[in-house]
């Protein structure tokens, strides 16, 4: 989906351990770009009420204008979901990576 | 009847036949032990079930409010109920406690709030949950955190603020005031998908996110 080979992480923990997720993202995409430059197709890490990134999503093209977020979300319907990136969800974005 | 009870009766009968009253007592004890081992008594704690919920009715009228009024809402969208596991390691006591709560997303259509019909609602002043006030921003009420207005986003500093009742309620509820440029709520889009979710323009809708239904009697409470 993002046009890059993705290394399989066999030891996927329930919680990211000591910025492991940040390391994997940097290895794959390089350094993050500023949040105000994010656009469709970027990969983003999110953090919910914590210091480090704990979740990953892809920015999509929202059909009514603006950006959407495509991700799997255990607290939602337990499947891949897409929804509008509103201010609350934009606030959860931790870092933005350009593939 | 459990295995222990059946074993007690059978053991007592056999013991009485061979050893009289004393034999009956011994037989009951042995029979109870054997019966209990074969078919132990099981005690099930409460599970997350489907309690009575606030329901939606086909053809229910949408309230049209002038001024301020207390109106009951209609449930218009509901997500699946999901079980959340909480683990408490007991802080070194050696006892680990695992508890479960249930959360759900849902939307309640409150009343008409339409720019085209000049019936737009400005704000929601008070919310009652099962008859108890859970949100109150009327004049003179102590809303917010020592006068700091709530900006709707506690993503980065949730631990650093003390929440009052209305703030706590607002963390799990968004009000959509039905503007003509209103877009579908992300929480509802996560349930039914982009393109399949109404924006509810022209209506005042309360969207509840990650609402703890187990704390509200294992059901969606009445609002």
CSV table of C-alpha atoms in Angstrom, one decimal:
chain,number,residue,atom,x,y,z
A,1,UNK,CA,0.0,0.0,0.0
A,2,UNK,CA,2.9,2.4,0.7
A,3,UNK,CA,5.1,1.1,-2.1
A,4,UNK,CA,7.9,-0.2,0.1
A,5,UNK,CA,9.0,-3.6,1.3
A,6,UNK,CA,8.1,-4.0,5.0
A,7,UNK,CA,10.3,-6.2,7.2
A,8,UNK,CA,8.3,-8.6,9.2
A,9,UNK,CA,8.6,-8.0,12.9
A,10,UNK,CA,8.1,-11.3,14.6
A,11,UNK,CA,8.2,-10.1,18.2
A,12,UNK,CA,5.3,-7.8,18.1
A,13,UNK,CA,4.5,-6.8,21.6
A,14,UNK,CA,1.2,-5.4,22.9
A,15,UNK,CA,2.9,-2.2,23.9
A,16,UNK,CA,5.9,-0.6,22.0
A,17,UNK,CA,9.0,-1.2,24.0
A,18,UNK,CA,11.5,1.7,24.5
A,19,UNK,CA,10.7,3.6,21.3
A,20,UNK,CA,11.0,0.4,19.2
A,21,UNK,CA,8.2,1.7,17.0
A,22,UNK,CA,10.0,5.0,16.4
A,23,UNK,CA,13.1,3.1,15.5
A,24,UNK,CA,11.3,0.9,13.0
A,25,UNK,CA,9.6,3.9,11.4
A,26,UNK,CA,13.0,5.7,11.1
A,27,UNK,CA,14.6,2.7,9.6
A,28,UNK,CA,11.9,2.4,7.0
A,29,UNK,CA,11.2,6.0,6.1
A,30,UNK,CA,14.1,8.2,7.4
A,31,UNK,CA,13.6,11.1,9.7
A,32,UNK,CA,10.1,12.4,10.3
A,33,UNK,CA,8.8,15.6,8.6
A,34,UNK,CA,7.1,18.5,10.2
A,35,UNK,CA,3.4,17.9,11.0
A,36,UNK,CA,2.2,20.9,9.1
A,37,UNK,CA,3.6,19.4,5.9
A,38,UNK,CA,1.6,16.1,6.2
A,39,UNK,CA,-0.3,15.1,3.1
A,40,UNK,CA,-2.2,12.1,1.5
A,41,UNK,CA,0.0,8.9,1.6
A,42,UNK,CA,2.1,9.8,4.6
A,43,UNK,CA,2.6,7.3,7.3
A,44,UNK,CA,1.9,8.7,10.8
A,45,UNK,CA,2.6,7.5,14.3
A,46,UNK,CA,0.1,8.3,17.0
A,47,UNK,CA,0.2,8.5,20.8
A,48,UNK,CA,-2.8,8.3,23.0
A,49,UNK,CA,-2.2,9.9,26.4
A,50,UNK,CA,1.4,8.8,26.6
A,51,UNK,CA,4.9,10.1,25.7
A,52,UNK,CA,5.9,7.8,22.9
A,53,UNK,CA,4.3,6.6,19.7
A,54,UNK,CA,2.0,3.6,20.2
A,55,UNK,CA,0.0,3.3,17.0
A,56,UNK,CA,0.5,3.7,13.2
A,57,UNK,CA,-1.8,4.9,10.5
A,58,UNK,CA,-1.8,6.1,6.9
A,59,UNK,CA,-3.2,9.5,5.8
A,60,UNK,CA,-5.9,9.1,3.1
A,61,UNK,CA,-7.8,11.4,0.8
A,62,UNK,CA,-11.1,12.1,2.6
A,63,UNK,CA,-14.0,12.1,0.1
A,64,UNK,CA,-15.5,15.3,1.4
A,65,UNK,CA,-12.2,17.2,1.4
A,66,UNK,CA,-9.2,17.2,3.7
A,67,UNK,CA,-7.4,14.1,5.1
A,68,UNK,CA,-8.7,10.9,6.5
A,69,UNK,CA,-6.9,8.4,8.7
A,70,UNK,CA,-6.7,4.7,7.7
A,71,UNK,CA,-5.7,2.4,10.6
A,72,UNK,CA,-6.6,-0.6,12.7
A,73,UNK,CA,-8.0,0.4,16.0
A,74,UNK,CA,-8.6,-2.1,18.8
A,75,UNK,CA,-11.0,0.2,20.6
A,76,UNK,CA,-13.1,0.6,17.6
A,77,UNK,CA,-14.6,-2.1,15.4
A,78,UNK,CA,-11.5,-4.3,15.5
A,79,UNK,CA,-10.8,-4.0,11.8
A,80,UNK,CA,-9.2,-1.6,9.4
A,81,UNK,CA,-11.2,1.6,9.5
A,82,UNK,CA,-11.1,5.0,7.7
A,83,UNK,CA,-12.5,8.2,9.1
A,84,UNK,CA,-12.1,11.9,8.9
A,85,UNK,CA,-9.0,13.3,10.5
A,86,UNK,CA,-10.6,15.9,12.8
A,87,UNK,CA,-8.9,18.1,15.3
A,88,UNK,CA,-9.0,15.5,18.0
A,89,UNK,CA,-7.4,12.8,15.9
A,90,UNK,CA,-4.9,15.3,14.5
A,91,UNK,CA,-3.9,16.0,18.0
A,92,UNK,CA,-3.0,12.4,18.5
A,93,UNK,CA,-0.5,12.4,15.6
A,94,UNK,CA,3.0,12.1,17.0
A,95,UNK,CA,5.3,12.1,14.0
A,96,UNK,CA,4.8,12.1,10.2
A,97,UNK,CA,6.9,10.0,7.8
A,98,UNK,CA,7.0,10.3,4.1
A,99,UNK,CA,7.5,7.0,2.2
B,1,UNK,CA,-28.6,-30.7,41.7
B,2,UNK,CA,-24.8,-30.8,41.9
B,3,UNK,CA,-22.6,-33.8,42.0
B,4,UNK,CA,-21.7,-33.2,45.6
B,5,UNK,CA,-25.4,-33.3,46.6
B,6,UNK,CA,-26.1,-36.4,44.6
B,7,UNK,CA,-23.0,-38.2,46.1
B,8,UNK,CA,-24.1,-37.2,49.6
B,9,UNK,CA,-27.5,-38.8,49.1
B,10,UNK,CA,-26.3,-42.0,47.5
B,11,UNK,CA,-23.3,-42.3,50.0
B,12,UNK,CA,-25.7,-41.8,52.9
B,13,UNK,CA,-28.1,-44.5,51.7
B,14,UNK,CA,-25.3,-47.0,51.2
B,15,UNK,CA,-23.7,-46.2,54.5
B,16,UNK,CA,-27.1,-46.5,56.3
B,17,UNK,CA,-27.7,-50.0,54.8
B,18,UNK,CA,-24.3,-51.3,56.0
B,19,UNK,CA,-23.6,-49.4,59.2
B,20,UNK,CA,-26.8,-47.8,60.5
B,21,UNK,CA,-26.9,-44.1,61.5
B,22,UNK,CA,-23.1,-43.8,62.0
B,23,UNK,CA,-22.5,-45.5,58.6
B,24,UNK,CA,-25.0,-43.1,57.0
B,25,UNK,CA,-23.0,-40.2,58.3
B,26,UNK,CA,-19.7,-41.6,57.0
B,27,UNK,CA,-21.3,-42.6,53.7
B,28,UNK,CA,-22.7,-39.1,53.2
B,29,UNK,CA,-19.3,-37.5,53.8
B,30,UNK,CA,-17.5,-40.0,51.4
B,31,UNK,CA,-20.3,-39.8,48.8
B,32,UNK,CA,-20.2,-36.0,49.0
B,33,UNK,CA,-16.4,-35.9,48.4
B,34,UNK,CA,-16.6,-38.3,45.4
B,35,UNK,CA,-19.5,-36.4,43.9
B,36,UNK,CA,-17.8,-33.1,44.4
B,37,UNK,CA,-14.7,-34.4,42.7
B,38,UNK,CA,-16.6,-35.8,39.7
B,39,UNK,CA,-18.9,-32.8,39.2
B,40,UNK,CA,-17.6,-29.8,41.2
B,41,UNK,CA,-20.0,-27.0,41.9
B,42,UNK,CA,-19.3,-24.1,39.5
B,43,UNK,CA,-20.0,-20.5,40.5
B,44,UNK,CA,-20.1,-18.0,37.6
B,45,UNK,CA,-19.5,-14.3,38.3
B,46,UNK,CA,-21.3,-11.7,36.3
B,47,UNK,CA,-20.5,-11.4,32.6
B,48,UNK,CA,-20.8,-8.6,30.2
B,49,UNK,CA,-24.2,-9.2,28.8
B,50,UNK,CA,-26.8,-7.2,26.9
B,51,UNK,CA,-28.7,-5.2,29.4
B,52,UNK,CA,-31.7,-3.1,28.6
B,53,UNK,CA,-30.8,-0.3,26.4
B,54,UNK,CA,-32.1,3.1,25.4
B,55,UNK,CA,-33.9,2.1,22.2
B,56,UNK,CA,-34.8,3.8,19.0
B,57,UNK,CA,-38.4,3.8,17.7
B,58,UNK,CA,-39.4,4.0,14.0
B,59,UNK,CA,-41.3,7.2,13.3
B,60,UNK,CA,-40.5,8.8,16.6
B,61,UNK,CA,-40.9,12.6,16.2
B,62,UNK,CA,-37.9,14.9,16.3
B,63,UNK,CA,-38.3,17.6,19.0
B,64,UNK,CA,-38.4,21.2,17.8
B,65,UNK,CA,-37.2,23.5,20.5
B,66,UNK,CA,-37.8,27.2,21.1
B,67,UNK,CA,-35.8,28.7,23.9
B,68,UNK,CA,-34.6,26.1,26.4
B,69,UNK,CA,-36.2,22.8,26.9
B,70,UNK,CA,-35.5,19.3,28.3
B,71,UNK,CA,-35.9,16.7,25.6
B,72,UNK,CA,-35.3,13.0,25.5
B,73,UNK,CA,-33.2,11.8,22.6
B,74,UNK,CA,-33.5,8.9,20.2
B,75,UNK,CA,-30.7,6.4,19.6
B,76,UNK,CA,-29.6,6.7,15.9
B,77,UNK,CA,-26.3,4.8,15.7
B,78,UNK,CA,-24.6,2.1,17.9
B,79,UNK,CA,-21.3,0.3,17.7
B,80,UNK,CA,-20.6,-3.2,18.8
B,81,UNK,CA,-20.0,-3.6,22.5
B,82,UNK,CA,-16.3,-4.3,23.3
B,83,UNK,CA,-14.8,-5.8,26.4
B,84,UNK,CA,-11.9,-4.0,28.0
B,85,UNK,CA,-9.5,-6.0,30.2
B,86,UNK,CA,-8.0,-4.3,33.2
B,87,UNK,CA,-5.2,-6.0,35.1
B,88,UNK,CA,-4.1,-5.0,38.6
B,89,UNK,CA,-0.9,-6.7,39.8
B,90,UNK,CA,-1.8,-6.0,43.4
B,91,UNK,CA,1.4,-4.0,44.1
B,92,UNK,CA,3.4,-6.9,45.4
B,93,UNK,CA,0.6,-8.5,47.3
B,94,UNK,CA,0.9,-11.7,45.2
B,95,UNK,CA,-2.7,-11.4,44.1
B,96,UNK,CA,-3.4,-10.4,40.5
B,97,UNK,CA,-6.9,-9.1,39.9
B,98,UNK,CA,-8.4,-9.0,36.4
B,99,UNK,CA,-11.6,-7.1,35.8
B,100,UNK,CA,-13.6,-6.3,32.7
B,101,UNK,CA,-15.6,-3.3,31.6
B,102,UNK,CA,-17.6,-2.8,28.5
B,103,UNK,CA,-17.4,0.2,26.2
B,104,UNK,CA,-19.6,1.3,23.3
B,105,UNK,CA,-19.9,4.2,20.8
B,106,UNK,CA,-23.3,5.6,20.0
B,107,UNK,CA,-25.1,8.6,18.8
B,108,UNK,CA,-28.3,10.2,20.2
B,109,UNK,CA,-30.3,12.6,18.1
B,110,UNK,CA,-31.6,15.2,20.5
B,111,UNK,CA,-33.7,17.7,18.5
B,112,UNK,CA,-33.9,19.7,15.3
B,113,UNK,CA,-31.1,22.3,14.9
B,114,UNK,CA,-31.4,23.5,11.3
B,115,UNK,CA,-29.9,26.7,9.8
B,116,UNK,CA,-32.3,26.6,6.9
B,117,UNK,CA,-35.4,26.5,9.2
B,118,UNK,CA,-33.9,29.0,11.6
B,119,UNK,CA,-34.0,26.5,14.5
B,120,UNK,CA,-30.3,26.2,15.2
B,121,UNK,CA,-29.3,25.3,18.8
B,122,UNK,CA,-26.5,27.4,20.3
B,123,UNK,CA,-25.5,25.1,23.2
B,124,UNK,CA,-26.3,22.2,25.4
B,125,UNK,CA,-26.7,23.4,28.9
B,126,UNK,CA,-27.3,20.2,30.9
B,127,UNK,CA,-27.4,16.5,30.4
B,128,UNK,CA,-29.2,14.0,32.6
B,129,UNK,CA,-28.1,10.4,32.6
B,130,UNK,CA,-30.8,8.1,34.1
B,131,UNK,CA,-32.2,11.2,35.9
B,132,UNK,CA,-28.9,12.3,37.3
B,133,UNK,CA,-27.1,15.5,36.2
B,134,UNK,CA,-23.8,14.5,34.5
B,135,UNK,CA,-23.1,17.7,32.5
B,136,UNK,CA,-24.1,21.2,33.6
B,137,UNK,CA,-22.8,24.4,32.1
B,138,UNK,CA,-25.6,26.8,33.1
B,139,UNK,CA,-24.7,30.2,34.4
B,140,UNK,CA,-23.4,30.1,37.9
B,141,UNK,CA,-22.2,26.5,37.7
B,142,UNK,CA,-18.6,25.7,38.2
B,143,UNK,CA,-17.7,24.5,34.8
B,144,UNK,CA,-14.2,23.6,33.7
B,145,UNK,CA,-11.0,23.3,35.6
B,146,UNK,CA,-10.7,26.4,37.8
B,147,UNK,CA,-11.9,28.6,35.0
B,148,UNK,CA,-9.7,27.1,32.3
B,149,UNK,CA,-11.9,26.5,29.3
B,150,UNK,CA,-12.1,23.0,28.0
B,151,UNK,CA,-10.6,22.8,24.4
B,152,UNK,CA,-11.9,19.3,23.7
B,153,UNK,CA,-8.5,17.7,23.5
B,154,UNK,CA,-6.7,16.1,26.3
B,155,UNK,CA,-4.4,14.1,24.1
B,156,UNK,CA,-1.1,15.3,25.7
B,157,UNK,CA,-1.9,16.6,29.1
B,158,UNK,CA,-4.7,14.4,30.4
B,159,UNK,CA,-2.8,13.5,33.6
B,160,UNK,CA,-1.9,17.1,34.4
B,161,UNK,CA,-5.4,18.5,34.9
B,162,UNK,CA,-8.1,17.7,37.4
B,163,UNK,CA,-11.3,17.2,35.7
B,164,UNK,CA,-14.7,18.2,37.0
B,165,UNK,CA,-17.9,16.4,36.3
B,166,UNK,CA,-18.7,18.2,33.0
B,167,UNK,CA,-15.2,18.0,31.7
B,168,UNK,CA,-15.2,14.2,32.4
B,169,UNK,CA,-18.5,13.9,30.5
B,170,UNK,CA,-17.2,15.9,27.6
B,171,UNK,CA,-14.2,13.7,27.2
B,172,UNK,CA,-16.5,11.0,26.0
B,173,UNK,CA,-19.2,13.1,24.2
B,174,UNK,CA,-19.2,15.5,21.3
B,175,UNK,CA,-22.2,17.6,20.4
B,176,UNK,CA,-22.8,18.2,16.7
B,177,UNK,CA,-25.0,21.3,16.2
B,178,UNK,CA,-26.3,20.4,12.7
B,179,UNK,CA,-24.6,23.2,10.6
B,180,UNK,CA,-25.0,23.0,6.9
B,181,UNK,CA,-21.2,22.5,6.5
B,182,UNK,CA,-21.1,19.8,9.2
B,183,UNK,CA,-19.2,16.6,8.2
B,184,UNK,CA,-19.8,13.0,9.6
B,185,UNK,CA,-18.2,12.4,13.0
B,186,UNK,CA,-15.1,10.2,12.8
B,187,UNK,CA,-16.4,7.9,15.6
B,188,UNK,CA,-19.5,7.1,13.6
B,189,UNK,CA,-17.5,6.8,10.3
B,190,UNK,CA,-15.4,4.1,12.1
B,191,UNK,CA,-18.6,2.1,12.6
B,192,UNK,CA,-20.3,2.4,9.2
B,193,UNK,CA,-17.5,3.6,7.0
B,194,UNK,CA,-16.7,6.8,5.0
B,195,UNK,CA,-19.6,7.5,2.6
B,196,UNK,CA,-22.1,5.5,4.5
B,197,UNK,CA,-22.4,7.7,7.6
B,198,UNK,CA,-24.8,10.6,7.7
B,199,UNK,CA,-23.5,14.0,8.7
B,200,UNK,CA,-26.8,14.7,10.6
B,201,UNK,CA,-27.0,18.2,9.2
B,202,UNK,CA,-30.1,20.0,10.6
B,203,UNK,CA,-30.1,18.0,13.8
B,204,UNK,CA,-28.5,18.3,17.2
B,205,UNK,CA,-26.7,15.0,17.8
B,206,UNK,CA,-24.7,13.8,20.8
B,207,UNK,CA,-21.9,11.4,19.8
B,208,UNK,CA,-20.6,9.2,22.7
B,209,UNK,CA,-17.1,7.8,22.3
B,210,UNK,CA,-15.7,4.9,24.3
B,211,UNK,CA,-18.6,5.2,26.7
B,212,UNK,CA,-18.3,2.9,29.7
B,213,UNK,CA,-21.6,1.1,29.6
B,214,UNK,CA,-20.7,-1.3,32.4
B,215,UNK,CA,-20.5,1.6,34.8
B,216,UNK,CA,-24.0,2.6,33.7
B,217,UNK,CA,-25.7,-0.7,34.6
B,218,UNK,CA,-24.4,-2.7,31.6
B,219,UNK,CA,-26.5,-0.8,29.1
B,220,UNK,CA,-26.8,2.4,27.2
B,221,UNK,CA,-28.4,4.7,29.8
B,222,UNK,CA,-31.4,6.9,29.2
B,223,UNK,CA,-30.4,10.5,28.4
